[in-house]
Short mmCIF file of C-alpha atoms and ligand atoms in Angstrom, two decimals:
data_model
loop_
_atom_site.label_atom_id
_atom_site.label_comp_id
_atom_site.label_asym_id
_atom_site.label_seq_id
_atom_site.Cartn_x
_atom_site.Cartn_y
_atom_site.Cartn_z
CA MET W 1 0.16 -0.09 -0.07
CA ASN W 2 1.39 3.66 -0.83
CA ILE W 3 1.28 6.11 1.24
CA SER W 4 -1.80 8.25 -0.65
CA GLU W 5 -4.15 4.72 0.05
CA LYS W 6 -2.56 5.02 3.82
CA LEU W 7 -4.34 8.37 4.01
CA GLY W 8 -7.40 6.41 2.54
CA PHE W 9 -9.13 9.76 1.41
CA THR W 10 -9.85 11.46 -1.92
CA HIS W 11 -9.89 15.16 -2.23
CA ILE W 12 -9.91 16.57 -5.60
CA GLU W 13 -11.56 14.19 -8.86
CA TRP W 14 -12.58 15.09 -11.99
CA VAL W 15 -16.41 12.97 -12.36
CA ASP W 16 -18.12 12.80 -15.31
CA ASP W 17 -18.13 16.25 -16.41
CA HIS W 18 -17.26 18.50 -13.60
CA LEU W 19 -14.87 18.75 -10.30
CA VAL W 20 -15.41 17.23 -7.11
CA VAL W 21 -13.33 18.47 -3.99
CA LEU W 22 -13.41 17.63 -0.48
CA ASP W 23 -14.86 20.83 1.05
CA GLN W 24 -12.02 21.80 3.12
CA ARG W 25 -14.25 24.13 5.72
CA LYS W 26 -16.05 21.59 7.09
CA LEU W 27 -13.11 19.12 8.15
CA PRO W 28 -12.67 17.69 10.48
CA LEU W 29 -16.15 17.36 11.79
CA SER W 30 -17.86 16.42 8.61
CA GLU W 31 -16.65 15.35 5.78
CA GLU W 32 -18.60 16.93 2.58
CA TYR W 33 -17.82 17.42 -1.13
CA PHE W 34 -18.40 20.76 -3.06
CA HIS W 35 -19.27 20.10 -6.83
CA ILE W 36 -17.76 22.67 -9.04
CA ARG W 37 -19.37 22.85 -12.52
CA THR W 38 -18.75 26.33 -13.14
CA ILE W 39 -16.06 29.18 -13.27
CA ASP W 40 -17.75 31.06 -10.81
CA GLY W 41 -17.75 28.18 -8.52
CA ALA W 42 -14.28 27.31 -9.10
CA PHE W 43 -13.66 31.25 -7.84
CA TYR W 44 -15.90 31.02 -5.12
CA ALA W 45 -14.21 27.87 -3.96
CA ILE W 46 -10.54 28.91 -4.00
CA GLN W 47 -11.40 32.57 -2.36
CA ASN W 48 -13.55 30.89 -0.09
CA LEU W 49 -10.96 28.38 1.20
CA VAL W 50 -12.95 24.87 0.19
CA VAL W 51 -9.79 24.25 -1.36
CA ARG W 52 -6.66 25.83 -0.25
CA GLY W 53 -3.20 25.08 -0.47
CA ALA W 54 -1.11 26.59 -3.26
CA PRO W 55 -0.29 23.65 -4.98
CA LEU W 56 -4.21 22.47 -4.77
CA ILE W 57 -5.34 25.72 -5.74
CA GLY W 58 -3.33 25.57 -9.13
CA ILE W 59 -4.76 21.80 -9.88
CA THR W 60 -8.54 23.56 -9.04
CA ALA W 61 -7.74 26.00 -11.51
CA ALA W 62 -6.27 24.13 -14.41
CA TYR W 63 -9.61 22.00 -13.94
CA ALA W 64 -11.80 24.70 -13.60
CA LEU W 65 -11.13 25.82 -17.17
CA CYS W 66 -12.21 22.73 -18.66
CA LEU W 67 -15.70 24.23 -17.40
CA ILE W 68 -15.48 27.09 -19.95
CA GLU W 69 -18.44 26.17 -22.35
CA ASN W 70 -16.99 27.68 -25.20
CA HIS W 71 -13.63 27.14 -25.92
CA GLU W 72 -13.59 28.46 -29.13
CA ASP W 73 -13.98 32.22 -28.06
CA ARG W 74 -10.58 32.95 -27.20
CA ASP W 75 -11.42 36.44 -25.37
CA SER W 76 -13.42 35.02 -22.91
CA PHE W 77 -10.90 32.29 -22.57
CA PHE W 78 -7.92 34.66 -21.58
CA VAL W 79 -10.66 36.87 -19.56
CA THR W 80 -11.55 33.54 -17.52
CA CYS W 81 -8.04 32.69 -17.12
CA GLU W 82 -7.52 36.89 -15.44
CA THR W 83 -10.01 35.89 -13.51
CA LEU W 84 -9.43 32.65 -11.74
CA LYS W 85 -5.57 34.14 -11.21
CA SER W 86 -7.04 37.07 -9.02
CA ALA W 87 -8.75 34.55 -6.47
CA ARG W 88 -6.10 34.52 -4.30
CA PRO W 89 -2.75 36.74 -5.00
CA THR W 90 -0.09 34.87 -2.87
CA ALA W 91 0.18 31.02 -4.21
CA VAL W 92 2.19 31.39 -7.38
CA ASN W 93 0.69 28.15 -8.13
CA LEU W 94 -2.57 29.33 -9.23
CA SER W 95 -1.14 31.13 -12.32
CA TRP W 96 1.86 29.04 -12.96
CA ALA W 97 -1.39 26.46 -13.13
CA VAL W 98 -3.81 28.32 -15.62
CA ASN W 99 0.20 29.59 -17.87
CA ARG W 100 0.50 25.75 -17.95
CA MET W 101 -3.73 25.80 -19.02
CA ILE W 102 -2.93 29.01 -21.58
CA ASN W 103 0.05 27.20 -23.38
CA ALA W 104 -1.84 24.09 -23.90
CA TYR W 105 -4.52 26.34 -25.69
CA GLU W 106 -2.72 28.53 -27.48
CA SER W 107 -0.92 25.19 -29.35
CA HIS W 108 -4.40 23.63 -30.14
CA VAL W 109 -7.04 26.19 -30.45
CA GLY W 110 -9.61 25.48 -33.53
CA ASP W 111 -8.48 21.44 -32.95
CA GLU W 112 -11.95 19.94 -32.40
CA ASN W 113 -10.25 17.84 -29.86
CA LEU W 114 -9.55 21.09 -27.61
CA GLU W 115 -11.75 20.28 -24.47
CA ARG W 116 -10.23 16.90 -24.02
CA ILE W 117 -6.45 18.30 -24.56
CA LEU W 118 -7.02 20.56 -21.63
CA LEU W 119 -8.64 17.69 -19.38
CA ASP W 120 -5.57 15.80 -20.52
CA GLU W 121 -3.14 19.06 -18.93
CA ALA W 122 -5.18 19.69 -15.75
CA ALA W 123 -4.95 15.77 -15.26
CA LYS W 124 -0.77 15.64 -16.22
CA ILE W 125 -0.98 18.99 -13.68
CA HIS W 126 -2.45 16.89 -10.84
CA ARG W 127 -0.30 13.76 -11.88
CA GLU W 128 2.92 15.63 -11.96
CA ASP W 129 2.22 17.52 -8.47
CA SER W 130 1.47 13.90 -6.91
CA LYS W 131 4.94 12.64 -7.98
CA MET W 132 6.75 15.74 -6.89
CA CYS W 133 5.16 15.62 -3.16
CA GLU W 134 7.08 11.78 -3.60
CA SER W 135 10.18 12.92 -4.45
CA ILE W 136 10.21 16.08 -2.26
CA GLY W 137 8.86 13.29 0.90
CA LEU W 138 12.35 10.79 -0.07
CA HIS W 139 14.78 13.63 -0.16
CA GLY W 140 13.54 15.75 2.93
CA ASN W 141 13.60 11.73 4.49
CA LYS W 142 17.55 12.12 4.24
CA ILE W 143 17.38 15.05 6.67
CA ILE W 144 14.92 13.30 9.32
CA PRO W 145 16.81 11.79 11.90
CA ASP W 146 15.49 8.42 13.23
CA GLU W 147 13.72 9.61 16.30
CA CYS W 148 11.98 13.30 15.84
CA ARG W 149 10.05 15.61 17.36
CA ILE W 150 8.76 17.46 14.36
CA LEU W 151 7.03 21.38 14.26
CA THR W 152 5.03 21.79 11.52
CA HIS W 153 2.42 24.99 10.74
CA CYS W 154 -0.57 25.24 8.83
CA ASN W 155 -1.53 22.58 6.41
CA ALA W 156 1.03 21.29 4.10
CA GLY W 157 -0.33 17.98 3.68
CA ALA W 158 -2.45 15.98 1.37
CA LEU W 159 -4.91 18.25 1.40
CA ALA W 160 -3.19 21.11 -0.03
CA THR W 161 -1.92 19.30 -2.49
CA GLY W 162 -2.50 16.44 -5.84
CA GLY W 163 -0.17 14.46 -3.53
CA ILE W 164 1.06 13.44 0.07
CA GLY W 165 1.86 17.27 0.80
CA THR W 166 5.24 18.81 0.92
CA ALA W 167 6.27 19.07 4.77
CA LEU W 168 3.87 16.56 5.34
CA GLY W 169 5.00 14.14 2.54
CA VAL W 170 8.46 14.36 4.36
CA ILE W 171 7.09 13.50 7.72
CA TYR W 172 4.96 10.46 5.85
CA THR W 173 8.00 9.12 4.52
CA ALA W 174 9.89 9.22 7.68
CA PHE W 175 7.18 7.86 9.56
CA PHE W 176 6.36 4.29 7.03
CA SER W 177 10.04 4.50 6.38
CA GLY W 178 10.07 3.17 10.42
CA LYS W 179 11.09 6.47 12.10
CA MET W 180 10.17 7.18 15.44
CA ILE W 181 7.80 10.49 14.23
CA GLU W 182 6.06 12.52 16.72
CA VAL W 183 4.57 16.11 15.40
CA TRP W 184 3.57 19.27 17.18
CA VAL W 185 0.60 20.77 15.28
CA ASP W 186 0.11 24.26 15.94
CA GLU W 187 -3.59 25.39 15.27
CA THR W 188 -2.53 28.06 12.64
CA ARG W 189 -5.03 30.93 13.80
CA PRO W 190 -7.31 32.36 12.40
CA VAL W 191 -8.53 29.95 10.10
CA PHE W 192 -6.96 27.02 12.17
CA GLN W 193 -5.79 24.91 8.87
CA GLY W 194 -3.20 22.92 11.61
CA ALA W 195 -5.94 22.37 14.59
CA ARG W 196 -8.90 21.28 11.36
CA LEU W 197 -6.59 19.94 8.49
CA THR W 198 -3.24 18.82 9.35
CA ALA W 199 -4.00 17.18 12.68
CA TRP W 200 -7.13 15.36 11.11
CA GLU W 201 -4.49 14.33 8.21
CA LEU W 202 -2.46 12.68 10.96
CA ALA W 203 -4.88 11.09 13.11
CA ARG W 204 -5.98 9.27 9.82
CA ALA W 205 -2.34 8.22 9.12
CA GLY W 206 -2.25 6.84 12.62
CA VAL W 207 1.33 9.54 12.82
CA PRO W 208 1.30 10.25 16.43
CA HIS W 209 1.00 13.98 16.73
CA THR W 210 -0.21 16.94 19.53
CA LEU W 211 -1.90 19.92 18.62
CA ILE W 212 -0.77 23.24 19.91
CA SER W 213 -1.41 26.91 20.46
CA ASP W 214 -0.04 29.06 18.01
CA ASN W 215 1.70 30.70 21.07
CA ALA W 216 3.34 27.40 22.81
CA SER W 217 6.11 26.85 20.49
CA GLY W 218 8.60 28.94 21.91
CA LYS W 219 7.87 27.15 25.35
CA LEU W 220 8.05 24.04 23.67
CA MET W 221 11.44 24.89 21.42
CA SER W 222 13.35 26.23 24.95
CA GLU W 223 12.39 22.99 26.55
CA ASN W 224 14.23 21.05 23.63
CA ARG W 225 11.29 19.28 22.67
CA ILE W 226 11.20 20.59 19.24
CA ASN W 227 13.99 18.69 16.87
CA LEU W 228 13.14 20.30 13.67
CA VAL W 229 10.83 22.74 12.16
CA ILE W 230 9.27 21.53 8.61
CA VAL W 231 6.37 24.09 6.33
CA GLY W 232 5.15 24.52 3.47
CA ALA W 233 5.21 27.86 0.90
CA ASP W 234 2.89 30.01 -1.18
CA ARG W 235 5.63 31.43 -3.22
CA VAL W 236 9.36 30.88 -3.30
CA ALA W 237 11.60 33.86 -4.24
CA LYS W 238 14.73 33.55 -6.67
CA ASN W 239 17.02 33.98 -3.46
CA LEU W 240 14.95 31.52 -1.28
CA ASP W 241 13.25 34.03 0.71
CA PHE W 242 9.46 32.32 0.74
CA ALA W 243 5.36 33.05 1.55
CA ASN W 244 3.62 30.84 3.90
CA LYS W 245 1.06 30.77 6.17
CA ILE W 246 1.24 34.08 8.81
CA GLY W 247 2.94 32.95 11.77
CA THR W 248 6.03 31.17 9.91
CA TYR W 249 8.53 34.16 10.20
CA ASN W 250 8.10 34.16 13.95
CA LEU W 251 8.87 30.16 14.45
CA ALA W 252 12.04 30.74 11.82
CA VAL W 253 13.41 33.27 14.17
CA LEU W 254 12.38 31.27 17.62
CA ALA W 255 14.06 28.42 15.68
CA ARG W 256 16.80 30.38 14.83
CA TYR W 257 17.52 31.53 18.29
CA HIS W 258 17.24 27.90 19.80
CA ASN W 259 19.82 26.11 17.23
CA ILE W 260 16.35 23.90 16.06
CA PRO W 261 16.86 23.19 12.04
CA PHE W 262 14.20 25.08 10.30
CA TYR W 263 13.41 23.86 6.43
CA CYS W 264 10.58 24.51 4.23
CA ALA W 265 9.08 21.93 1.40
CA ALA W 266 8.05 22.99 -1.71
CA PRO W 267 7.86 21.88 -5.63
CA THR W 268 9.28 23.75 -7.90
CA SER W 269 6.05 24.87 -9.48
CA THR W 270 5.89 26.93 -6.60
CA PHE W 271 9.22 29.20 -7.28
CA ASP W 272 8.77 32.04 -8.79
CA LEU W 273 11.81 33.59 -10.57
CA ASN W 274 10.36 36.71 -11.45
CA CYS W 275 10.80 37.81 -7.71
CA PRO W 276 14.40 38.26 -6.99
CA ASP W 277 13.40 38.36 -2.92
CA GLY W 278 10.86 38.32 -0.72
CA GLY W 279 10.18 41.71 -1.10
CA SER W 280 8.62 41.17 -4.40
CA ILE W 281 6.04 38.69 -3.13
CA GLU W 282 2.43 40.17 -2.95
CA ILE W 283 0.52 39.00 0.23
CA GLU W 284 -2.67 38.68 -0.12
CA ASN W 285 -5.30 40.45 3.19
CA ARG W 286 -8.21 38.57 3.92
CA SER W 287 -10.96 39.98 5.76
CA ALA W 288 -10.53 41.16 8.98
CA ASP W 289 -13.68 38.99 9.94
CA GLU W 290 -11.53 36.00 10.10
CA ILE W 291 -9.93 36.98 12.95
CA ARG W 292 -12.46 39.18 14.68
CA ASN W 293 -14.83 36.15 14.96
CA VAL W 294 -14.48 32.53 14.97
CA PHE W 295 -16.52 30.23 12.85
CA GLY W 296 -19.12 33.04 13.19
CA ALA W 297 -18.64 33.26 16.86
CA ARG W 298 -18.04 37.08 17.85
CA ILE W 299 -14.72 37.07 19.96
CA SER W 300 -14.34 40.87 19.53
CA LEU W 301 -16.43 44.05 19.09
CA PRO W 302 -17.38 44.05 15.52
CA ALA W 303 -16.14 47.83 15.17
CA THR W 304 -13.12 46.53 16.63
CA PRO W 305 -9.91 47.77 13.77
CA ALA W 306 -8.49 44.26 12.74
CA TYR W 307 -5.68 43.58 10.09
CA ASN W 308 -5.61 39.83 8.72
CA PRO W 309 -2.39 39.65 6.41
CA ALA W 310 -2.58 35.75 5.46
CA PHE W 311 0.99 35.28 4.55
CA ASP W 312 4.29 36.50 5.72
CA ILE W 313 7.60 36.11 4.39
CA THR W 314 10.55 34.29 5.70
CA PRO W 315 13.90 35.66 4.93
CA ASN W 316 16.48 32.95 3.26
CA SER W 317 18.99 33.69 5.73
CA LEU W 318 16.44 32.06 8.77
CA LEU W 319 16.55 28.80 6.52
CA THR W 320 18.48 25.56 6.95
CA GLY W 321 17.30 24.21 3.72
CA MET W 322 14.69 23.89 0.74
CA ILE W 323 13.12 20.31 -0.20
CA THR W 324 12.19 20.32 -3.43
CA GLU W 325 11.26 17.13 -5.81
CA ASN W 326 14.83 17.86 -7.38
CA GLY W 327 16.67 17.55 -4.13
CA ILE W 328 17.85 20.12 -1.23
CA LEU W 329 18.70 23.41 -1.97
CA THR W 330 21.08 25.67 0.65
CA PRO W 331 20.72 29.51 0.87
O1 MRU H 1 -4.00 29.88 3.49
P1 MRU H 1 -4.00 28.66 2.96
O2 MRU H 1 -4.68 27.69 3.54
O3 MRU H 1 -4.15 28.17 1.62
O4 MRU H 1 -2.53 28.48 2.92
C1 MRU H 1 -1.67 27.01 2.92
C2 MRU H 1 -0.49 27.32 3.39
O5 MRU H 1 0.28 28.52 3.77
C3 MRU H 1 0.36 26.11 3.09
O6 MRU H 1 1.77 26.31 3.96
C4 MRU H 1 1.15 25.92 1.33
O7 MRU H 1 0.19 26.37 0.81
C5 MRU H 1 1.92 25.16 0.77
S1 MRU H 1 0.91 23.72 0.55
C6 MRU H 1 1.52 22.59 0.47
#
C-alpha cells in the first residue's frame, strides 16, 4: 500500500463532466464534497478556502478551465484565466497552473479535441504534483533523524496538494520508513488549518501528533522538545526567501534563536523566478472578520479595527534548507 492509499481519502477528482472537491471548510467535523460545475463556482471555492494550499489551488484552477462552455471564444478564455488568477494573489501555483493551461490552449486552439486536450493537461498537472510530493518526501527523509519531534505550521499535507503533501509528505515518508516521529501541530490562527486539517490528516495516517496553541512553540523549543521545523510555501523567490502562512516567520526566528533546523518543502511549481526576493511577493490580506470572529462566533467587537495578512515572508537567512523534488537547496 502506498502512502496515499494509507491516508485513504480522495479530495479532488474530475467526475464525468465536473470537479468534485472535499470541502475543507467543513473538516474535521464533517466530510462533505463540494461540486464545481462553473468558473464562478471554482472562483468561489478558491477564494473561500473550500480548497486551499498553493498546489491544490493551482490544480483546481486547471480543471476549472475545462468547465468553460465555449472554448473557441478566445477573448473570454483569457478573461477567465485572469479572473481565476486573481482569486488568491500569493500562491504562485495558481498562475503557474493557469499559464500551463494557456500554453495548451494556444497550441491547440481550433482543434476539434480542444476540450479533451485541456482536460488531459489538467490531469497531467495533477499527476505531476503528486509525483513531486513523493520526490520531496524521499529527499526530505534524508534529513530526518531516526527519532524526531517535528513542528509543522498550517497544512502542507495531502489536503494542500494533489499528492501526499510537501512538509507532511516528508513526515509521512519518514514515519512509514520506520522512524519514530512525533509531530507538534500548531493550531494556525485565524483559520486553524493546523488544528482542523493537519491534525485530521495525521490522525488518519496514524502518525503520533499533539495539537498546541500558536503561542506554545517558544516554550517547547526552550525545553528541547522540538528537534526540527518543516513548513510549506506559497511562493519561493529566486534567493529562497519564501511566503508561507502567517506565523511562519515567527517560528523561523524562534528556531534560529534555539538552534533548531528550519526547513521549507516546496515543489518547483511554487518557485517564482520573477521575484528576486521576498520583498517582491504580494501578500494577500483577508477579511478582518476572520480574526474578529471564530467560525461565526464573535470574540471581539464588530467595530474593532483588525488587520489580517494571510502570509508572511521568511528570509533565506533563517532557512536551513529548501526541500524540492530535485533535492535540497541551501541559501
Ligand atoms: O491560506 P492557505 O490555507 O491556502 O495557506 C496554505 C499554506 O500556507 C501552506 O503552507 C502552503 O500553501 C503550502 S501547501 C503545500
